CSV table of C-alpha atoms in Angstrom, one decimal:
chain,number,residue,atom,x,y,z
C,1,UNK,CA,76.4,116.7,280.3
C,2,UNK,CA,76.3,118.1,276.6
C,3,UNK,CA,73.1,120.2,276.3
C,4,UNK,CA,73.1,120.5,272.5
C,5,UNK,CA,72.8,117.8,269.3
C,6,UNK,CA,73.7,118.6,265.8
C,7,UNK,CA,71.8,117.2,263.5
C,8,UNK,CA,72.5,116.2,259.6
C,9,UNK,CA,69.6,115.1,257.6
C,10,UNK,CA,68.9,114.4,254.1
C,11,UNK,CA,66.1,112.7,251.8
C,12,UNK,CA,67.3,109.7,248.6
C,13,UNK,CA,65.1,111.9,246.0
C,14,UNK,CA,65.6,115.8,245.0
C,15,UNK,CA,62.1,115.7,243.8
C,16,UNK,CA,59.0,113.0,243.9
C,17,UNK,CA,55.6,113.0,242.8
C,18,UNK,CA,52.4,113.0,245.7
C,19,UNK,CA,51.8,109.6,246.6
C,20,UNK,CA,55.4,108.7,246.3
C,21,UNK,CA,57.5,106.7,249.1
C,22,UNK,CA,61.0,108.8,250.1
C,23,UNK,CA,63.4,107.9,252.8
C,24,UNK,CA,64.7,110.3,255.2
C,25,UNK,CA,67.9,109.8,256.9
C,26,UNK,CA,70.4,111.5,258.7
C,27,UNK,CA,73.2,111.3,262.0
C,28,UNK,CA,72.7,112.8,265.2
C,29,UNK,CA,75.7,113.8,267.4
C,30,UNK,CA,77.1,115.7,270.3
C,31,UNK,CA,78.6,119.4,269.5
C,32,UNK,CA,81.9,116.9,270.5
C,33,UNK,CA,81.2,114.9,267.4
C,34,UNK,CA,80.1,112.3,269.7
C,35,UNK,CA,77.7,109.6,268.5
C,36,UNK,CA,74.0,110.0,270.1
C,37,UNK,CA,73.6,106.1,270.6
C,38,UNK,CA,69.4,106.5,272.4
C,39,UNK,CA,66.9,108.8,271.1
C,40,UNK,CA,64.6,109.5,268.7
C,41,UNK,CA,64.2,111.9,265.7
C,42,UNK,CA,60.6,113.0,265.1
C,43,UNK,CA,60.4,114.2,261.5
C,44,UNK,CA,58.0,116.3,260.6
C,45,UNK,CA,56.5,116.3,256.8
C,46,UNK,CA,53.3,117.3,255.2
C,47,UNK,CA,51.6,118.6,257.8
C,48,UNK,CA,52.3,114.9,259.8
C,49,UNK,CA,55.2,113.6,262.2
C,50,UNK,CA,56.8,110.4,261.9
C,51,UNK,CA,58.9,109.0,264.4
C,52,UNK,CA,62.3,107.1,263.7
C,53,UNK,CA,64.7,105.1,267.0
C,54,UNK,CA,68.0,106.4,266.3
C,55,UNK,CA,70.4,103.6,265.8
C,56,UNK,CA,73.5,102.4,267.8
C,57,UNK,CA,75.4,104.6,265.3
C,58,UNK,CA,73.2,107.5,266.0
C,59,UNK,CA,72.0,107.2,262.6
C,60,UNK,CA,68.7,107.1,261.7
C,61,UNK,CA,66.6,106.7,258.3
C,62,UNK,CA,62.5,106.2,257.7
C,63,UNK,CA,61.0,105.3,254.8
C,64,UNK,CA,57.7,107.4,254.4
C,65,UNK,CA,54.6,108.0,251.8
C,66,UNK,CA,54.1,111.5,250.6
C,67,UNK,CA,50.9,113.1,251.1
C,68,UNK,CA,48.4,112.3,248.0
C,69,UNK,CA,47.3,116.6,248.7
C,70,UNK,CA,50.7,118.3,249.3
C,71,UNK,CA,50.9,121.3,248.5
C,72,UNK,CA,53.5,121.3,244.8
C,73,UNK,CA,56.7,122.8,245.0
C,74,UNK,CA,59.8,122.4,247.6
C,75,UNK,CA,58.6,121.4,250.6
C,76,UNK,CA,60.9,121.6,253.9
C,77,UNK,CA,61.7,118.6,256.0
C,78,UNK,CA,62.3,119.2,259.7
C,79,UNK,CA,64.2,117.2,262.0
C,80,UNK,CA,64.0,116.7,265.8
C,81,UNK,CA,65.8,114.7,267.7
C,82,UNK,CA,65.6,113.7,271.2
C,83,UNK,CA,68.2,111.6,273.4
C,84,UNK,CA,67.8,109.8,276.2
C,85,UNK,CA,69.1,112.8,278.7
C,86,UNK,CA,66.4,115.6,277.1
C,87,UNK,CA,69.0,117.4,275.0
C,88,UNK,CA,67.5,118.5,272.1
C,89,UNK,CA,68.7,119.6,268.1
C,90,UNK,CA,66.8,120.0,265.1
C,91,UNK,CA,67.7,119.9,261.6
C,92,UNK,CA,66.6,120.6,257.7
C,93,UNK,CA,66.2,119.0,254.4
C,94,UNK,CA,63.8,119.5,251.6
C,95,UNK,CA,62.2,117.7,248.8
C,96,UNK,CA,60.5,119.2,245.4
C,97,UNK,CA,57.0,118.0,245.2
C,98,UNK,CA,56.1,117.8,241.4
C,99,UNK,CA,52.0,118.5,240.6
C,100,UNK,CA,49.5,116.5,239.6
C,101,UNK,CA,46.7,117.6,237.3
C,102,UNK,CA,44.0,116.3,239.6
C,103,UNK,CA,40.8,118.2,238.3
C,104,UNK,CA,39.5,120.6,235.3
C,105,UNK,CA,36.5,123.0,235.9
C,106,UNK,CA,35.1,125.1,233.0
C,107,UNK,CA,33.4,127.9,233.8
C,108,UNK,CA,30.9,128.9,231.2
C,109,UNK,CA,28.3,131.5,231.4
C,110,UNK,CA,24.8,130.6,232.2
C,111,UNK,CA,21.7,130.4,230.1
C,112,UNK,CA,21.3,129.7,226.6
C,113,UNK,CA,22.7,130.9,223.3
C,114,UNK,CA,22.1,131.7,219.5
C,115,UNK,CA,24.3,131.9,216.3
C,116,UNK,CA,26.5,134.6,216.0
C,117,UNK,CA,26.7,134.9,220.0
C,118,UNK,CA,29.5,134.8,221.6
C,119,UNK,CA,30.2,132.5,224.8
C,120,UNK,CA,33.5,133.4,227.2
C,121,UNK,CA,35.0,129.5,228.3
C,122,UNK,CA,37.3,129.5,231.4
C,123,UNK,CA,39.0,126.3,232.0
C,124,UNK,CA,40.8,125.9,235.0
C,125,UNK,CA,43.4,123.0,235.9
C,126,UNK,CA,44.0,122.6,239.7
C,127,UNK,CA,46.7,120.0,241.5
C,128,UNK,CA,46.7,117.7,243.7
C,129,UNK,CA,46.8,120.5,246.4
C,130,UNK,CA,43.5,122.6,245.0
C,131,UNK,CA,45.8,125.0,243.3
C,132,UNK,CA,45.9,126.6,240.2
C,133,UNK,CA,48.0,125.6,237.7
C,134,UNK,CA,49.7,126.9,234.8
C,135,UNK,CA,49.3,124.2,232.3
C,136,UNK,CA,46.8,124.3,229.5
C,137,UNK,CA,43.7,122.5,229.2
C,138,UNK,CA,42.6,121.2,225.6
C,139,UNK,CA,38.8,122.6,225.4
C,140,UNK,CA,36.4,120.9,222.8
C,141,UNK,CA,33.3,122.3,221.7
C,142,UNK,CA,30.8,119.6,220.3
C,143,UNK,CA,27.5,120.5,218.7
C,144,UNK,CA,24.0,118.8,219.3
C,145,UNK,CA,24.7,116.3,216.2
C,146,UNK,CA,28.0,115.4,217.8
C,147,UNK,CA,30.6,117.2,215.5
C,148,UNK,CA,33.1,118.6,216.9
C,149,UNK,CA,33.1,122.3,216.5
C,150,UNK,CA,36.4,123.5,218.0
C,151,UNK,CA,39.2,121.7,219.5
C,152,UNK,CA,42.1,124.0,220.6
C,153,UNK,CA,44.4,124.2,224.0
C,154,UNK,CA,43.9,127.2,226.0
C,155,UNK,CA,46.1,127.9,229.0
C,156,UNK,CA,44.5,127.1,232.4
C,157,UNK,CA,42.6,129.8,234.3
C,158,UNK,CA,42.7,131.8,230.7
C,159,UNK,CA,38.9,133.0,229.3
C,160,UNK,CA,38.7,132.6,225.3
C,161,UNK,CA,35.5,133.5,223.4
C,162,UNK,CA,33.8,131.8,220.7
C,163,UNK,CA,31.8,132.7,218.1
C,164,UNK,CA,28.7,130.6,217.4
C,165,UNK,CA,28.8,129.8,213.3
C,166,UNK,CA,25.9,131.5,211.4
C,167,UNK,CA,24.3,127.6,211.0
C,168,UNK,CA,25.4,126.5,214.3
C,169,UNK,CA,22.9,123.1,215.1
C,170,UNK,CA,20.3,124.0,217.6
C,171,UNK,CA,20.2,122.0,220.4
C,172,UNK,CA,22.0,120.4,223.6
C,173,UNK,CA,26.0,121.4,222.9
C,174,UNK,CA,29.3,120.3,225.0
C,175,UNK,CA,32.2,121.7,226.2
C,176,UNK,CA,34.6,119.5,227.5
C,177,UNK,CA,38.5,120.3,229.0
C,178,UNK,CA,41.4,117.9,229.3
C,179,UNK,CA,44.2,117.5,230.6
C,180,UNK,CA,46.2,114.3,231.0
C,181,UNK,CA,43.9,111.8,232.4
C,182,UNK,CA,41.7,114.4,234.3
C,183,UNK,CA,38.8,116.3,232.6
C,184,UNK,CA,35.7,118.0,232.6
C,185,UNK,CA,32.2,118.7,230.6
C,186,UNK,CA,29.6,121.3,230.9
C,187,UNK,CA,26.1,121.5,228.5
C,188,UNK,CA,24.8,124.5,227.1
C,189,UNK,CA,22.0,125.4,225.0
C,190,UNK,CA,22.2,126.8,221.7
C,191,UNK,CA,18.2,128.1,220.4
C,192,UNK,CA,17.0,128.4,217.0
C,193,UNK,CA,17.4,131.3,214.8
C,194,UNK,CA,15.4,132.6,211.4
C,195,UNK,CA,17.4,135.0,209.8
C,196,UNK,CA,17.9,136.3,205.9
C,197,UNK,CA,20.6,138.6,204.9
C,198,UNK,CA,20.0,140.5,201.5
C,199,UNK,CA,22.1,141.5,198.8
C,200,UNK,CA,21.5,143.3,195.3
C,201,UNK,CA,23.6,142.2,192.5
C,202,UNK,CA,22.5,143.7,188.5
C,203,UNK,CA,18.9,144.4,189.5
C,204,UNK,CA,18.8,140.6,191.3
C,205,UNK,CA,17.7,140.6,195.3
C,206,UNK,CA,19.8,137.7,196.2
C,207,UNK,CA,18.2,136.5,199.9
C,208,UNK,CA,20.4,134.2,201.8
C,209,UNK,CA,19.6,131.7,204.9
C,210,UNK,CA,22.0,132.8,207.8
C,211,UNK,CA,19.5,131.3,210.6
C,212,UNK,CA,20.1,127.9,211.9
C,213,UNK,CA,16.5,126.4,210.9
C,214,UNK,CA,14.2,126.5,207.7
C,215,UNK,CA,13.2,130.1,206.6
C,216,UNK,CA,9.5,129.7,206.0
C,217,UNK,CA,8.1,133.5,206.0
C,218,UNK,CA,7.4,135.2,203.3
C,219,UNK,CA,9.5,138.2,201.9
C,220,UNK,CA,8.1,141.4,201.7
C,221,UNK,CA,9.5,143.9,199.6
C,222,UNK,CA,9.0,147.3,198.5
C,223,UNK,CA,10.7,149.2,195.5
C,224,UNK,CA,9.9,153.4,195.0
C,225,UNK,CA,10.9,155.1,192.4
C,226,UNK,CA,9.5,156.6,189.2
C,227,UNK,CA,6.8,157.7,190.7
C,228,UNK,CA,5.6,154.4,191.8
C,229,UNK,CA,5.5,152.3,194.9
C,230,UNK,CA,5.0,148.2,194.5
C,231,UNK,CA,4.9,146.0,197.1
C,232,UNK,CA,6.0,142.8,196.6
C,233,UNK,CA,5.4,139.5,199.0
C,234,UNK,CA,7.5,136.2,197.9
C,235,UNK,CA,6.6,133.2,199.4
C,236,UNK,CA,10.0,131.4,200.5
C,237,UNK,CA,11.1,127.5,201.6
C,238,UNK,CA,14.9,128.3,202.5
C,239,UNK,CA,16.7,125.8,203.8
C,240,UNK,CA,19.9,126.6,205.9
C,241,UNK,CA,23.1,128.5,204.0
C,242,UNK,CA,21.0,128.3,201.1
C,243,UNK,CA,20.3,131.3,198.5
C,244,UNK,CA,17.3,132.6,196.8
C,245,UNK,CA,17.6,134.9,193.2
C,246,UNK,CA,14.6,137.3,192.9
C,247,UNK,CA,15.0,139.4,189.7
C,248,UNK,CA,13.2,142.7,190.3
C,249,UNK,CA,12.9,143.7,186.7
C,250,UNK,CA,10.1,141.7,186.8
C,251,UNK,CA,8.5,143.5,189.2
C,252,UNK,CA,8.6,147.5,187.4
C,253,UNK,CA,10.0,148.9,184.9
C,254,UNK,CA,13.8,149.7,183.7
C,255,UNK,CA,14.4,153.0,186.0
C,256,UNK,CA,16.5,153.7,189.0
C,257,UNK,CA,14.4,152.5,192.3
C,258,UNK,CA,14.8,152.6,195.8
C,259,UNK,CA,14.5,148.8,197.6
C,260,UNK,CA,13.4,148.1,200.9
C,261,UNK,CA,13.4,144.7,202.2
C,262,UNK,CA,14.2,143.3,206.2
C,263,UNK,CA,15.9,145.8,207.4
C,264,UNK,CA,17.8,146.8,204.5
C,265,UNK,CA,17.1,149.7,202.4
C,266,UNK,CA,19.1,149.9,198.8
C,267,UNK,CA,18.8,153.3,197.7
C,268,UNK,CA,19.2,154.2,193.9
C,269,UNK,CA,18.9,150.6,192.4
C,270,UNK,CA,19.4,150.7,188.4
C,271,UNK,CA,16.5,147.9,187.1
């Protein structure tokens, strides 16, 4: 009686996709090189055994599916095989499982946001397995008037930031990652915002619209100088990006003035 079997085993494909159909084959012999000619080899795969009758030849080959959620990368193959007198050997192959994008998540703060905010974007690309991948994800930004803001490819599990334009659309906005055929789309909020920014140019209070809606307020102003403080109020319709030209020299007269206006202060203005 020969207590031990050597086993040689082997697979038709050094790599395959999930979902793929491989056949495993091999020979089972004595340590005497003799042919095992009953038995069995159980093959063991993926977290699953599959059971092949050796032949007369004490060959043996099965044709299996791969698991749709193995896990990527080599993957070992073991052997068993069993004659018809209990003696026992085991042997090895391996196969290279190649991912499958199989699902994008963005992860995006939460709550809403205004122009000139900033919002951190996470995309993350997972296999076929649940795992990460390294791959990159293309992330678009659409706005609530369904342009598309940014389009750019990020690399997966990698946080970027984006800067919300100064006349950025309020409303409902989208973000949406893609990869392959697999891909993914989150809403967020961006509010409205009334803002002016000020600038003096020759004696001329140039306002400008950097909000997101209609500036309706009015402008109050205040020049010193000369002995003299005027307040000025200027009604305003300003739709967004636009400008506004307010000459103060019509205002006071030609001296060097102190302007206060927002937030702004312009010290030693020449009118």
């Amino acid at each position: 009686m020969v207590n031990e079997i050597s086993v040689f085993a082997e697979v038709d494909k050094k790599s395959a996709l999930p979902g793929e159909t491989i056949t495993v084959f091999g020979e089972a012999s004595t340590i005497l090189q003799e042919e095992v000619e009953e038995g069995a080899a159980t093959i063991s795969f993926g977290g699953r055994q599959y059971i092949a009758n050796l032949k007369n030849n004490g060959q043996f080959d099965y044709r299996l599916k791969i698991p749709e959620d193995i896990t990527s990368g080599v993957q070992q193959i073991k052997i068993i095989v069993d004659d018809e007198f209990g003696n026992r050997g085991e042997g090895e192959t391996s196969i290279d499982i190649i991912p499958i994008p199989s699902r994008v998540e963005l992860i995006i703060p939460d709550g809403g946001f205004r122009p000139r905010e900033t919002i951190a974007i996470k995309p993350q690309l997972f296999d076929q397995a649940g795992t990460l991948m390294e791959e990159s994800v293309t992330v678009t930004i659409i706005d609530s008037d369904k342009n598309i803001i940014l389009e750019e490819a990020v690399a997966s599990n990698t946080e970027f930031s984006f800067v919300f334009p100064e006349n950025s659309v309020p409303g409902v906005w989208r973000v949406i990652g893609k990869n392959s055929k697999v891909e993914a789309e989150n809403e967020f909020f961006v509010g409205e915002l009334a803002a002016l920014d000020f600038r003096i140019e020759e004696g001329v209070l140039i306002v400008s619209n950097i909000g997101n809606v209609e500036y309706i307020e009015p402008i109050e102003i205040k020049i010193i100088g000369n002995g003299i403080e005027t307040a000025v109020t200027k009604k305003t319709s300003l739709d967004v990006g636009m400008e506004l030209s307010i000459n103060l020299g019509r205002e006071d007269e030609t001296g060097t003035y102190d302007i206060t206006v927002g937030d702004k202060v312009f010290e030693n203005v020449k009118i």
